[in-house]
Every structure is written in structure tokens, then in C-alpha cells.
């Protein structure tokens, strides 16, 4: 079975310069979508778009800081204007701030909430009118299995990811009438720059692997396949839910 419904759809992917977002942009383009690739690193975006075009896909670099309201507005207009519609939003850009809660400043908490949660809401709110005009759309928000856990020194990240899940549920209910499906993807440990320091630390890395029933960390491409499925015709009755992709870690005793 091939995924259908992605050809000639325009997808805006945030955090596309590397890691999971980059893999999502590549896989969506392979499935026929026109991808608008957003992140702050202009050079990496240009290189990604060149790679997608070399493989026969369509891609546009949209450099932006999702924490900046004017950048968010510009990127939505750019995405909607590039090929005349905006059908898919993958809210993937994310950061974390590792710190004991006792030392956490208001600004540090706000910064993580701004990038990981508020930007996702603002982009969804501003993308939705374009989707409604087109008769429907898909939104995939990148959560984390840590959104359901209490993790020492990771309060901002965990809180932001729990907020993403709640936002997904509310938007899914409110926008079902517009044929917009909204879901959360919640990865476990995936080997990317954000997770590399922990995974490559001998002691921490070993401890993480011990907790994963699959006994390995995930690959960015594996998250991309799930995301592409959620954006396809085959997933048209799925909305409001959270999908773990974690080698069984979240359900293991
Ligand atoms: P990553 O390799 O660090 O990539 C993060 C991406 O977000 C980069 O493309 C970065 O691009 C972009 N970004 C960060 N701040 C931004 C900003 N202010 N404006 C625009 N773009 C911004 O991380 P990743 O592992 O691929 O993570 C992607 C998503 O998956 C995140 O939401 C993360 O929380 C989630 N996740 C990851 C894991 C994991 O184990 N890797 C597990 C669970 C959930 P620039 O620096 O170029 O702006």
C-alpha cells in the first residue's frame, strides 16, 4: 500500500534544518508533497531543499525563528503563497533547558514554552484559515513521551510537551467540523543533536537503552514515516490522539 493524498499538497515543516524535521521534510517530499522548510539555519535549509529537488521533489526554504511573531506570520504567508495553498502543518521545532527547578528562571521557562508550545499554537491558528479555505488540512504536533513523565531537571520541556498534547485535543475537537485533523506524535529516544549528548554518554546511554524494550534508540526517519502516515488519506479518521514511537518504552514496566 502506498500513502495517498499527499501529492500536490503543501506542507510547512518547522525545525527542518536537521534531525527529525529534516527527515519529515524528505519523506513528505518523497510522498509527493511540496515542502516549505522552516528553521533558523538558512544554509542547512538551502542544502536540504537542493537535496529534495535533486530527488525530483519540490521544496522551498523559509528561514524563520518560530519564537518571533513577525517571523511566524511571514512564514505562514510564504507557505500559503508559494503554491497557492497550505494543507499540512508539521509543528516540529523544539528545544529544551536542562536545569534544577530551584534554579530555573522565569525567562528560561518562558523561552522553552515560547518555542515548544506557543509557537505551535500560533502557527496552527494562522495556518487553519488557509486549510479551511482549501476544504481541510492536517496538523501534526511533535510531542514527546516525556510529556507524560516527571523528569528531574527537565520541567520546562515536560510541561511544554504536556501542553502540546492538550492543545492537540482541543484543536482536534474544535476543527473537526472543518475537516482538519490534528494529532500528536510522541517520540521516545531518537538519535539526533538534541539527544546525542545523553545517548553518547556511556553511563546515561546504557541506562536509557536498558529502559527501551526494543534495546535500541529510534531513527529520525522512523518518526518521519509515522508523521507522513498521519498526513495521508489513509489516516483521515484519526484525530486528537497521541501516537508514541518509542520502541515500547512508554508502556514498559
Ligand atoms: P534537533 O536535532 O535539535 O532539531 C531541532 C530543530 O528545531 C532544528 O531544525 C532547529 O533548527 C529547530 N529550531 C529550534 N529552535 C527554533 C526556533 N526558535 N525557530 C525555528 N526553528 C527552531 O532536535 P530533534 O531531535 O530533531 O527534535 C525535533 C522535535 O522532536 C522536537 O520538538 C523535540 O522536542 C522532539 N523530540 C525529540 C526526541 C529525540 O530523542 N530526539 C524525543 C522526543 C521528542 P535551527 O537551530 O536551525 O533553528
Short mmCIF file of C-alpha atoms in Angstrom, two decimals, residues 41-130:
data_model
loop_
_atom_site.label_atom_id
_atom_site.label_comp_id
_atom_site.label_asym_id
_atom_site.label_seq_id
_atom_site.Cartn_x
_atom_site.Cartn_y
_atom_site.Cartn_z
CA UNK A 41 19.79 27.93 9.89
CA UNK A 42 19.45 29.26 6.36
CA UNK A 43 22.40 27.34 4.91
CA UNK A 44 21.15 23.96 6.15
CA UNK A 45 17.67 24.70 4.77
CA UNK A 46 19.09 25.60 1.35
CA UNK A 47 21.12 22.39 1.33
CA UNK A 48 18.04 20.33 2.29
CA UNK A 49 15.90 21.94 -0.42
CA UNK A 50 18.62 21.29 -3.01
CA UNK A 51 18.68 17.62 -1.93
CA UNK A 52 14.88 17.33 -2.22
CA UNK A 53 14.87 18.98 -5.65
CA UNK A 54 17.71 16.72 -6.82
CA UNK A 55 15.47 13.76 -5.92
CA UNK A 56 12.64 15.22 -8.05
CA UNK A 57 10.68 16.83 -5.20
CA UNK A 58 9.52 20.40 -4.65
CA UNK A 59 10.88 22.40 -1.72
CA UNK A 60 11.25 25.97 -0.53
CA UNK A 61 13.46 27.29 2.27
CA UNK A 62 11.67 29.55 4.74
CA UNK A 63 14.20 30.73 7.33
CA UNK A 64 12.47 31.90 10.49
CA UNK A 65 12.68 31.96 14.27
CA UNK A 66 9.37 30.46 15.39
CA UNK A 67 9.67 32.32 18.70
CA UNK A 68 9.22 35.63 16.82
CA UNK A 69 5.61 36.61 15.96
CA UNK A 70 6.63 38.54 12.82
CA UNK A 71 8.68 35.54 11.57
CA UNK A 72 5.72 33.20 12.16
CA UNK A 73 3.36 35.46 10.21
CA UNK A 74 5.86 35.76 7.36
CA UNK A 75 6.43 32.02 7.14
CA UNK A 76 2.69 31.24 7.01
CA UNK A 77 2.20 33.78 4.20
CA UNK A 78 5.25 32.40 2.38
CA UNK A 79 3.97 28.80 2.72
CA UNK A 80 0.43 29.67 1.63
CA UNK A 81 1.64 31.83 -1.24
CA UNK A 82 4.32 29.54 -2.66
CA UNK A 83 1.99 27.12 -4.48
CA UNK A 84 -1.40 28.66 -3.66
CA UNK A 85 -2.48 26.56 -0.65
CA UNK A 86 -1.35 25.45 2.78
CA UNK A 87 -2.62 21.95 3.55
CA UNK A 88 -0.30 20.44 6.14
CA UNK A 89 1.50 21.88 9.16
CA UNK A 90 4.13 19.85 11.00
CA UNK A 91 4.94 21.71 14.21
CA UNK A 92 8.26 20.08 14.99
CA UNK A 93 10.77 22.74 16.13
CA UNK A 94 11.72 22.18 19.75
CA UNK A 95 14.34 22.96 22.38
CA UNK A 96 14.96 22.05 26.00
CA UNK A 97 16.57 23.66 29.02
CA UNK A 98 18.10 21.22 31.47
CA UNK A 99 18.17 22.76 34.95
CA UNK A 100 17.10 22.00 38.51
CA UNK A 101 13.68 23.58 39.14
CA UNK A 102 15.11 25.54 42.09
CA UNK A 103 17.46 27.39 39.73
CA UNK A 104 15.05 27.87 36.84
CA UNK A 105 14.35 31.50 35.90
CA UNK A 106 11.04 32.82 34.57
CA UNK A 107 12.84 33.68 31.31
CA UNK A 108 14.22 30.16 30.85
CA UNK A 109 10.79 28.63 31.33
CA UNK A 110 9.19 31.21 29.00
CA UNK A 111 11.75 30.61 26.28
CA UNK A 112 11.03 26.86 26.14
CA UNK A 113 7.26 27.45 26.31
CA UNK A 114 7.52 30.04 23.51
CA UNK A 115 9.35 27.71 21.11
CA UNK A 116 7.82 24.35 22.09
CA UNK A 117 4.24 25.35 22.78
CA UNK A 118 3.15 28.90 21.99
CA UNK A 119 4.71 28.94 18.51
CA UNK A 120 2.90 25.68 17.72
CA UNK A 121 -0.44 27.20 18.69
CA UNK A 122 0.19 30.46 16.82
CA UNK A 123 1.25 28.65 13.64
CA UNK A 124 -1.76 26.32 13.82
CA UNK A 125 -4.15 29.24 14.40
CA UNK A 126 -2.71 31.18 11.46
CA UNK A 127 -2.49 28.14 9.14
CA UNK A 128 -6.06 26.99 9.83
CA UNK A 129 -7.87 29.69 7.79
CA UNK A 130 -5.86 28.57 4.72
#
